[in-house]
JSON list of C-alpha atoms in Angstrom, two decimals:
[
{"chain": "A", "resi": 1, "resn": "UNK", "atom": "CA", "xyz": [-16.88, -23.14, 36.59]},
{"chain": "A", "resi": 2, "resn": "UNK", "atom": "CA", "xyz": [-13.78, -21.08, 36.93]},
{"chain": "A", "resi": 3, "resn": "UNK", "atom": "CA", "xyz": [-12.45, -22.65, 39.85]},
{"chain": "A", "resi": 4, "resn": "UNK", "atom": "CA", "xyz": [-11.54, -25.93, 41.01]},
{"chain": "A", "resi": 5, "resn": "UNK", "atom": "CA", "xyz": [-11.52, -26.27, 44.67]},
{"chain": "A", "resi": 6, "resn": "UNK", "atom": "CA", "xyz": [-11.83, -22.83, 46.53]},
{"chain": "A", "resi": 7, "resn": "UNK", "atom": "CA", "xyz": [-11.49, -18.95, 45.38]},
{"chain": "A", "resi": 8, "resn": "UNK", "atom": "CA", "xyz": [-11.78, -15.51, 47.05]},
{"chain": "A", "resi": 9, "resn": "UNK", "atom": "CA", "xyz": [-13.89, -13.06, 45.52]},
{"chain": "A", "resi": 10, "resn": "UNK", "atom": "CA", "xyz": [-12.54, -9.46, 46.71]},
{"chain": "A", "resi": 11, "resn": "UNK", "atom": "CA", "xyz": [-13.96, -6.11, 46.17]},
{"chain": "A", "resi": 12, "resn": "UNK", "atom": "CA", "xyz": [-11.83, -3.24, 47.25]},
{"chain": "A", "resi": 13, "resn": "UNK", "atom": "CA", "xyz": [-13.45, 0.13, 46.80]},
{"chain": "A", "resi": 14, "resn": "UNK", "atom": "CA", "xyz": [-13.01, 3.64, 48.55]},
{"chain": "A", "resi": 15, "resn": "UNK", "atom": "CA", "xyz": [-13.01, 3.16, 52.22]},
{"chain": "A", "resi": 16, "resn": "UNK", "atom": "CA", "xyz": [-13.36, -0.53, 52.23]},
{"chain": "A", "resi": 17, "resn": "UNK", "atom": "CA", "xyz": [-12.37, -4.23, 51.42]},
{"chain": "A", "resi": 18, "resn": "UNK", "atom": "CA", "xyz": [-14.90, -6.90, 50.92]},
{"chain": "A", "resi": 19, "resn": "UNK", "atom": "CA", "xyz": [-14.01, -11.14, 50.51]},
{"chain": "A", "resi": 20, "resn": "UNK", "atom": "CA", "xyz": [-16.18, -14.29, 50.51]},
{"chain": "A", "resi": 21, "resn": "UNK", "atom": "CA", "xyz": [-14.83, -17.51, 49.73]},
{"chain": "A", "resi": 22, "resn": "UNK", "atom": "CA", "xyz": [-16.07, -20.07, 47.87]},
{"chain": "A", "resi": 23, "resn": "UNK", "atom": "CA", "xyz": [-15.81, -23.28, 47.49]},
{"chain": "A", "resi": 24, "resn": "UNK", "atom": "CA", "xyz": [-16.72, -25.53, 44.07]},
{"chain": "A", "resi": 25, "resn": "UNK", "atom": "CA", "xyz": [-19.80, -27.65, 45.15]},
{"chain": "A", "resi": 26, "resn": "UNK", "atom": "CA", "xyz": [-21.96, -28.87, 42.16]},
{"chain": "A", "resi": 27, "resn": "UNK", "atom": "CA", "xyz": [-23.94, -27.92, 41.09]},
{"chain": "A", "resi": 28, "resn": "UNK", "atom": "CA", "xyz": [-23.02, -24.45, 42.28]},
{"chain": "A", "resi": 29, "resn": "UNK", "atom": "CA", "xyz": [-20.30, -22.94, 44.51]},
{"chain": "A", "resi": 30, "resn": "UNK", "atom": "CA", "xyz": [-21.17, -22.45, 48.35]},
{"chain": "A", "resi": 31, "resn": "UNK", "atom": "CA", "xyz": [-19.44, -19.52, 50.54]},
{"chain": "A", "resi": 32, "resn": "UNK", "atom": "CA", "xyz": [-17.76, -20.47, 53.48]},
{"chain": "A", "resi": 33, "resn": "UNK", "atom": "CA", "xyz": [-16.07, -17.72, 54.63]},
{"chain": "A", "resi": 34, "resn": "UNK", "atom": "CA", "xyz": [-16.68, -13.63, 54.47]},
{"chain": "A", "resi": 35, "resn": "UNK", "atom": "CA", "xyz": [-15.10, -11.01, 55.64]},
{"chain": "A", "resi": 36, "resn": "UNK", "atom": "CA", "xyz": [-14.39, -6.89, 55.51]},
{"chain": "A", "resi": 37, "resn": "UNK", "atom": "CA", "xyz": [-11.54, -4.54, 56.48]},
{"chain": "A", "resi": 38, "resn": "UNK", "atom": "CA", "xyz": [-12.10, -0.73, 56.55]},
{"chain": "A", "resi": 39, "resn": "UNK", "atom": "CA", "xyz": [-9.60, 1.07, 54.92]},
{"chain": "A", "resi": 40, "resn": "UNK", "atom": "CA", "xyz": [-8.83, 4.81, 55.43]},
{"chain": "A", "resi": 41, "resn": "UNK", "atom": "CA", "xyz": [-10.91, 6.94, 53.33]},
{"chain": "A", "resi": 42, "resn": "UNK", "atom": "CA", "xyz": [-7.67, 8.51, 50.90]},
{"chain": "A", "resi": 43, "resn": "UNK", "atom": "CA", "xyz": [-6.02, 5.70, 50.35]},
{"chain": "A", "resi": 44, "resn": "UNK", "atom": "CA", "xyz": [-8.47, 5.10, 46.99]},
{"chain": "A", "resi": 45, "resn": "UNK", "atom": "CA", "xyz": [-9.63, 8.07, 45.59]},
{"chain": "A", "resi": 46, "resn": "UNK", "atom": "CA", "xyz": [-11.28, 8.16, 42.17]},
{"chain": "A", "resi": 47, "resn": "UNK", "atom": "CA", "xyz": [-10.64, 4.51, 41.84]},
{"chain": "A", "resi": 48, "resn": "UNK", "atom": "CA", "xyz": [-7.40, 4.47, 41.80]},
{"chain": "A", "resi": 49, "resn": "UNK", "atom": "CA", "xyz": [-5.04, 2.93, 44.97]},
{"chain": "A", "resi": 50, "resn": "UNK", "atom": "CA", "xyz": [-2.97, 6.05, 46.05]},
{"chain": "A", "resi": 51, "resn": "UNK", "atom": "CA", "xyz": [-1.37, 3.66, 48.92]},
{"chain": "A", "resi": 52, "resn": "UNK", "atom": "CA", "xyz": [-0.81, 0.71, 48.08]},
{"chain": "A", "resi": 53, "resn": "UNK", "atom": "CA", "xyz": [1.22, -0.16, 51.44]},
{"chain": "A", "resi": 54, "resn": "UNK", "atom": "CA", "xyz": [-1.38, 0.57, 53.53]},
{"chain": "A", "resi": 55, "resn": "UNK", "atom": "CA", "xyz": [-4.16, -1.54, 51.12]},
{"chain": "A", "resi": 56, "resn": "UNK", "atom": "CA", "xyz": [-1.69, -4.56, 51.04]},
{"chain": "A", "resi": 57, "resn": "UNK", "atom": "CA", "xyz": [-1.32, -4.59, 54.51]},
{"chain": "A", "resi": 58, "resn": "UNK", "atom": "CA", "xyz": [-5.20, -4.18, 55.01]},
{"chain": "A", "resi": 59, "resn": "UNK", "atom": "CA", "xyz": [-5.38, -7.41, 52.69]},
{"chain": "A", "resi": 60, "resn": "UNK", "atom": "CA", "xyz": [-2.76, -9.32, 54.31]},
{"chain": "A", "resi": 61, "resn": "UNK", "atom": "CA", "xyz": [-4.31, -8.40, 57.90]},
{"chain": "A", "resi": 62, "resn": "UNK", "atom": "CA", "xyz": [-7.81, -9.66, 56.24]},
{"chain": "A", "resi": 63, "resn": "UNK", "atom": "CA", "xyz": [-6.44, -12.74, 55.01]},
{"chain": "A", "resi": 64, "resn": "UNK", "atom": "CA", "xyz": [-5.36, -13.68, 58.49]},
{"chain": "A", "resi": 65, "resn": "UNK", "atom": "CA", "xyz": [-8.55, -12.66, 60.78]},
{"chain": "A", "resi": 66, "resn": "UNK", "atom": "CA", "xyz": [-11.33, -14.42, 58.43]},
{"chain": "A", "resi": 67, "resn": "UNK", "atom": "CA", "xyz": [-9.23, -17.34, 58.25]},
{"chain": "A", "resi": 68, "resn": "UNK", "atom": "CA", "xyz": [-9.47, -17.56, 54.57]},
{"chain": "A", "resi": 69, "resn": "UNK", "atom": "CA", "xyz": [-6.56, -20.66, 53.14]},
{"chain": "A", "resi": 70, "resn": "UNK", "atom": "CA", "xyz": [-6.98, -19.74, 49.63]},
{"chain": "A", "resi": 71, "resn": "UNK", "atom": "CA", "xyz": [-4.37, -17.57, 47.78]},
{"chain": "A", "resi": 72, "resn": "UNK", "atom": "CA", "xyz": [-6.33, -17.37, 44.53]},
{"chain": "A", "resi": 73, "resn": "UNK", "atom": "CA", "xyz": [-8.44, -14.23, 43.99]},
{"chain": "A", "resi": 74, "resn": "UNK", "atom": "CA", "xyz": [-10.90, -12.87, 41.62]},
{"chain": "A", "resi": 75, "resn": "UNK", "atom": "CA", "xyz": [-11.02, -9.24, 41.36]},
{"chain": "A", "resi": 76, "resn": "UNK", "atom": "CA", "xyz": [-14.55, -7.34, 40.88]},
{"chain": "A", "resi": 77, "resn": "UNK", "atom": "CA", "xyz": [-13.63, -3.37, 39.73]},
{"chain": "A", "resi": 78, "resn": "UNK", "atom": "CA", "xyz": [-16.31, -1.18, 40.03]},
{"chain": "A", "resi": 79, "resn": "UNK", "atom": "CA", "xyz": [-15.14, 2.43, 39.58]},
{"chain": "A", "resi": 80, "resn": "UNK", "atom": "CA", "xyz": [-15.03, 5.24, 37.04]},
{"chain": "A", "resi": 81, "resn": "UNK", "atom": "CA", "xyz": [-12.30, 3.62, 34.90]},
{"chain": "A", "resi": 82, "resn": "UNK", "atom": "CA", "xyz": [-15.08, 0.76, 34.18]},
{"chain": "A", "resi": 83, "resn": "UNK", "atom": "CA", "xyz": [-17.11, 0.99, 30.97]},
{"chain": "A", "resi": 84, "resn": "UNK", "atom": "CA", "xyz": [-19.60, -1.52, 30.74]},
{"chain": "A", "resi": 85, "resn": "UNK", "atom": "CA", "xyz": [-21.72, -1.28, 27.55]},
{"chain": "A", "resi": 86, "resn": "UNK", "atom": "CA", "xyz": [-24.28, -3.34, 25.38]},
{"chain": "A", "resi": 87, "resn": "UNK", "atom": "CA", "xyz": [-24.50, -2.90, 22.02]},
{"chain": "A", "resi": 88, "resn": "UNK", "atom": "CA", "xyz": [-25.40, -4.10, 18.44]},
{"chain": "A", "resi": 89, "resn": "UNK", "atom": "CA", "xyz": [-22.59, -5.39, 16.43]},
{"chain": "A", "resi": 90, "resn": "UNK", "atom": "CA", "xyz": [-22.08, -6.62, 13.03]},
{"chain": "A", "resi": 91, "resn": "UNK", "atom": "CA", "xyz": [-22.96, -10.66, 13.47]},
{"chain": "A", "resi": 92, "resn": "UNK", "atom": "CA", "xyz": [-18.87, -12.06, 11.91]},
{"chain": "A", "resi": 93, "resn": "UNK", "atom": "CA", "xyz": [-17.79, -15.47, 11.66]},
{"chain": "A", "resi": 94, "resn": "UNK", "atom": "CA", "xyz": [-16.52, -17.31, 15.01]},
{"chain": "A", "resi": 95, "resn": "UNK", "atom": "CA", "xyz": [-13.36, -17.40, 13.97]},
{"chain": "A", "resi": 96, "resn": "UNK", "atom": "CA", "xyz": [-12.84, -13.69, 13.17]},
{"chain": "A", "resi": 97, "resn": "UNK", "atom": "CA", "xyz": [-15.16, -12.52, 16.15]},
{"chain": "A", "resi": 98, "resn": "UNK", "atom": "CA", "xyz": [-12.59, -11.74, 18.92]},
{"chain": "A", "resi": 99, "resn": "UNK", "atom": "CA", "xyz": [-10.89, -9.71, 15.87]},
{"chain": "A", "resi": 100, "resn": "UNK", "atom": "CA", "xyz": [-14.05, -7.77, 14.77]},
{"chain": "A", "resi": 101, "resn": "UNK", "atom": "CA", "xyz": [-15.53, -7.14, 18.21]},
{"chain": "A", "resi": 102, "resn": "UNK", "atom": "CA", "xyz": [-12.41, -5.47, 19.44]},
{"chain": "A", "resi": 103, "resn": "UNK", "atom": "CA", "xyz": [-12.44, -3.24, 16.24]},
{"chain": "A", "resi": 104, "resn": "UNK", "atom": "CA", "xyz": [-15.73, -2.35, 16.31]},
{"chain": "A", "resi": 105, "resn": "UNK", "atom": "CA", "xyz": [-15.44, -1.50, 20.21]},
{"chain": "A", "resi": 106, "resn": "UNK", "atom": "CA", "xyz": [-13.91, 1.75, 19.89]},
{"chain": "A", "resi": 107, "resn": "UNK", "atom": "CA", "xyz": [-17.38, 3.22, 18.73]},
{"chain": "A", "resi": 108, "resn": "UNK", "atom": "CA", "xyz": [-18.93, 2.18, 21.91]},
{"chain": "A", "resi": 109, "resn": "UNK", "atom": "CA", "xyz": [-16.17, 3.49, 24.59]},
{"chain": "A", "resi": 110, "resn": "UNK", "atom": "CA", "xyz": [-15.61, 6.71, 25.75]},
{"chain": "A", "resi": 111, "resn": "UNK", "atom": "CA", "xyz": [-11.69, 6.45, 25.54]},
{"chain": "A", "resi": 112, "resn": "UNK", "atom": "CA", "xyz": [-9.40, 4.60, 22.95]},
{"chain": "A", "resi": 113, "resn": "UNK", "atom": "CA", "xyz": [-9.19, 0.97, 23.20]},
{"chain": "A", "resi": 114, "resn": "UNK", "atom": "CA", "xyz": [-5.89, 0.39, 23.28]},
{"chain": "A", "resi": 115, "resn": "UNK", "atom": "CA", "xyz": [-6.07, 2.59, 26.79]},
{"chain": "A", "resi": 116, "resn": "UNK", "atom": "CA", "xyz": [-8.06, -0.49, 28.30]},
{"chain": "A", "resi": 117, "resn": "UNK", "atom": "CA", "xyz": [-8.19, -4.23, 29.05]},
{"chain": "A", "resi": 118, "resn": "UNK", "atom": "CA", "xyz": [-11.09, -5.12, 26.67]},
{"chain": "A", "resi": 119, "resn": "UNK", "atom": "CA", "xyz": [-13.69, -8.25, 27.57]},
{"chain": "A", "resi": 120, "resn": "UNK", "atom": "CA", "xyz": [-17.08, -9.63, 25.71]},
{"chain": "A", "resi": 121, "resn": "UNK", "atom": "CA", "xyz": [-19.82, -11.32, 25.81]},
{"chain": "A", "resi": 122, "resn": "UNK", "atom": "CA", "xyz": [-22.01, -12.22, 23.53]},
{"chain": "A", "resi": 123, "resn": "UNK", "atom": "CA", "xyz": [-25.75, -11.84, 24.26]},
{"chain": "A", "resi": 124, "resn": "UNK", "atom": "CA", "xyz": [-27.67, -12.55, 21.73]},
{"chain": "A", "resi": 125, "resn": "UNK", "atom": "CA", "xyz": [-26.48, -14.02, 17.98]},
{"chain": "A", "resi": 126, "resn": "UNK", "atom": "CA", "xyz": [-30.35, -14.03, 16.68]},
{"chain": "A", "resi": 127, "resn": "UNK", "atom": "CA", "xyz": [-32.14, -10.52, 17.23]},
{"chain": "A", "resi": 128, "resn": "UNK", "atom": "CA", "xyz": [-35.47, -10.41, 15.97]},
{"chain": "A", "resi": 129, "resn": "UNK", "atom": "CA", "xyz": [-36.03, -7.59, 12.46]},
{"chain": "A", "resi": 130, "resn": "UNK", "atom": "CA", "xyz": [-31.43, -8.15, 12.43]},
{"chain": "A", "resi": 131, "resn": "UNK", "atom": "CA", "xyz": [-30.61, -10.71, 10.65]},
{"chain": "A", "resi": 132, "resn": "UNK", "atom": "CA", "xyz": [-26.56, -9.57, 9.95]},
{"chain": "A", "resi": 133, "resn": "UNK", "atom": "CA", "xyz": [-26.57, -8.32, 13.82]},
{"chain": "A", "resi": 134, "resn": "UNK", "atom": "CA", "xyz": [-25.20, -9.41, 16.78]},
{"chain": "A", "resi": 135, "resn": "UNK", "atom": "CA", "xyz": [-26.57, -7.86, 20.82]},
{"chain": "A", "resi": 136, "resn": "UNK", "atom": "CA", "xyz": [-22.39, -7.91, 22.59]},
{"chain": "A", "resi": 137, "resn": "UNK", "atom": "CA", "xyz": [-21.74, -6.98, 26.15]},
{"chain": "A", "resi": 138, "resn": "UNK", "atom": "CA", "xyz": [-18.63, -5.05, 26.07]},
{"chain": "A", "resi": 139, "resn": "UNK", "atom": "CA", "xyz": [-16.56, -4.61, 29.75]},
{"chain": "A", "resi": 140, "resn": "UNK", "atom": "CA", "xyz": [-13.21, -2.37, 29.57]},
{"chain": "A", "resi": 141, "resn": "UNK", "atom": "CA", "xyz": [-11.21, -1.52, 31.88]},
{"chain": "A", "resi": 142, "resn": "UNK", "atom": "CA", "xyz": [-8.25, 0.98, 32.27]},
{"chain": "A", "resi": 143, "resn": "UNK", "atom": "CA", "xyz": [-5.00, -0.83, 32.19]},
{"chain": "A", "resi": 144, "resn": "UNK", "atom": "CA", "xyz": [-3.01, 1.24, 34.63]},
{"chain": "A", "resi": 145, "resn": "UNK", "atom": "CA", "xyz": [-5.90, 1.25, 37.12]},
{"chain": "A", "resi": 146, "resn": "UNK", "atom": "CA", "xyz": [-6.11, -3.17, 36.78]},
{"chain": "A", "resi": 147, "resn": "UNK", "atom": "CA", "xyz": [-2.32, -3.14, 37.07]},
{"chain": "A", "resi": 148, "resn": "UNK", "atom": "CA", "xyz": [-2.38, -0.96, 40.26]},
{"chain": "A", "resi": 149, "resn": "UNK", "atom": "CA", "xyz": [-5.13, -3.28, 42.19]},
{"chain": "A", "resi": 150, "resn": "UNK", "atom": "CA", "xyz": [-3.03, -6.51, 40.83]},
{"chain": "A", "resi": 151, "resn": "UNK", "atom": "CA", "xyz": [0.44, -5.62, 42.06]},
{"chain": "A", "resi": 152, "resn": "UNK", "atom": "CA", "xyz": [-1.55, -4.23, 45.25]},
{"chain": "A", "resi": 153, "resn": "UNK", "atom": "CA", "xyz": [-3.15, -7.98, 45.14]},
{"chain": "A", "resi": 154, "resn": "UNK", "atom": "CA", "xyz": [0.15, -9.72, 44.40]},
{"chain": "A", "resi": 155, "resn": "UNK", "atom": "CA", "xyz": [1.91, -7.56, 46.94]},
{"chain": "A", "resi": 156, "resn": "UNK", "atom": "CA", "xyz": [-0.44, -8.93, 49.78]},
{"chain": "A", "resi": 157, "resn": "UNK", "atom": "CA", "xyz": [1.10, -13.08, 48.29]},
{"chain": "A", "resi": 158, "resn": "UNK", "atom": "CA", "xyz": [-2.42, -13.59, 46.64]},
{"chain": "A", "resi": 159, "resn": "UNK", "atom": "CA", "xyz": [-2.77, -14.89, 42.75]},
{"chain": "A", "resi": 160, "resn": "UNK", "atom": "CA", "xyz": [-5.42, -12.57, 40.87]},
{"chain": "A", "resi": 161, "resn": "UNK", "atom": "CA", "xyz": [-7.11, -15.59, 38.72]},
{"chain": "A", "resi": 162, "resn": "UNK", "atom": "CA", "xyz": [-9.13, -13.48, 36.74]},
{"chain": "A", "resi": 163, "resn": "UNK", "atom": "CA", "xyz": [-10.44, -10.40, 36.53]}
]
């Protein structure tokens, strides 16, 4: 699980900030608290946080009105500067994996890789008629974009725990 006691999910998108929080019950996590602030429509345009006073502010006020104790957020981005893509990949040793994923990546994404924070996942190691492939989620995102909504985050006194 990637928390231990209790986490914020937050969304913040074009016109709008979403939160529930969550705390670790096994076998799966139960929401206790929810909440939304409306945020004035140009203050995200295109995905990216053109005021990040006024979005900080928004989070702090958020924060205070649901009632929510935790400090420790995880971020969902959904926006143009989000690539999500599935694809097959060469099937590599474990332990050289993270090395040839990243590599091959590039052929999947739209802009270069070093331009983006770069996640995987592997789906499936054993595709049927592919014996030397591999089915890999990839998920980039831009870096200056993820910076801008964690400083925004950090701004507010909350702790982006992952991403």
């Amino acid at each position: 699980m990637l928390f231990h006691k209790k986490i914020a999910g937050l969304e913040i998108s074009p016109g709008q900030i979403r939160v529930v929080e969550l705390t670790k019950v096994s076998p799966k996590p139960k929401l206790i608290n929810l909440g939304s602030a409306a945020l004035p429509v140009d203050v995200i345009k295109d995905g990216l946080i053109k005021d990040p006073d006024v979005v900080s502010e928004a989070l702090k006020k958020l924060w205070r009105e649901t009632g929510i104790k935790t400090k420790d957020v995880l971020l969902g981005l959904n926006n143009q500067y989000v690539v999500v893509r599935v694809a097959n990949m060469p099937k590599s040793d474990p332990s050289q994996r993270d090395k040839t994923i990243r590599y091959q990546a590039q052929e999947y994404l739209p802009v270069p890789v070093n331009s983006v924070e770069l996640d995987y996942l592997v789906i499936d190691e054993d595709l049927s008629g592919k014996p030397n492939e591999m089915k890999v989620m990839l998920v980039a995102g831009g870096k200056n974009m993820i910076q801008d909504h964690v400083n925004v985050i950090r701004k507010a006194g909350l702790r982006v725990m992952d991403i």
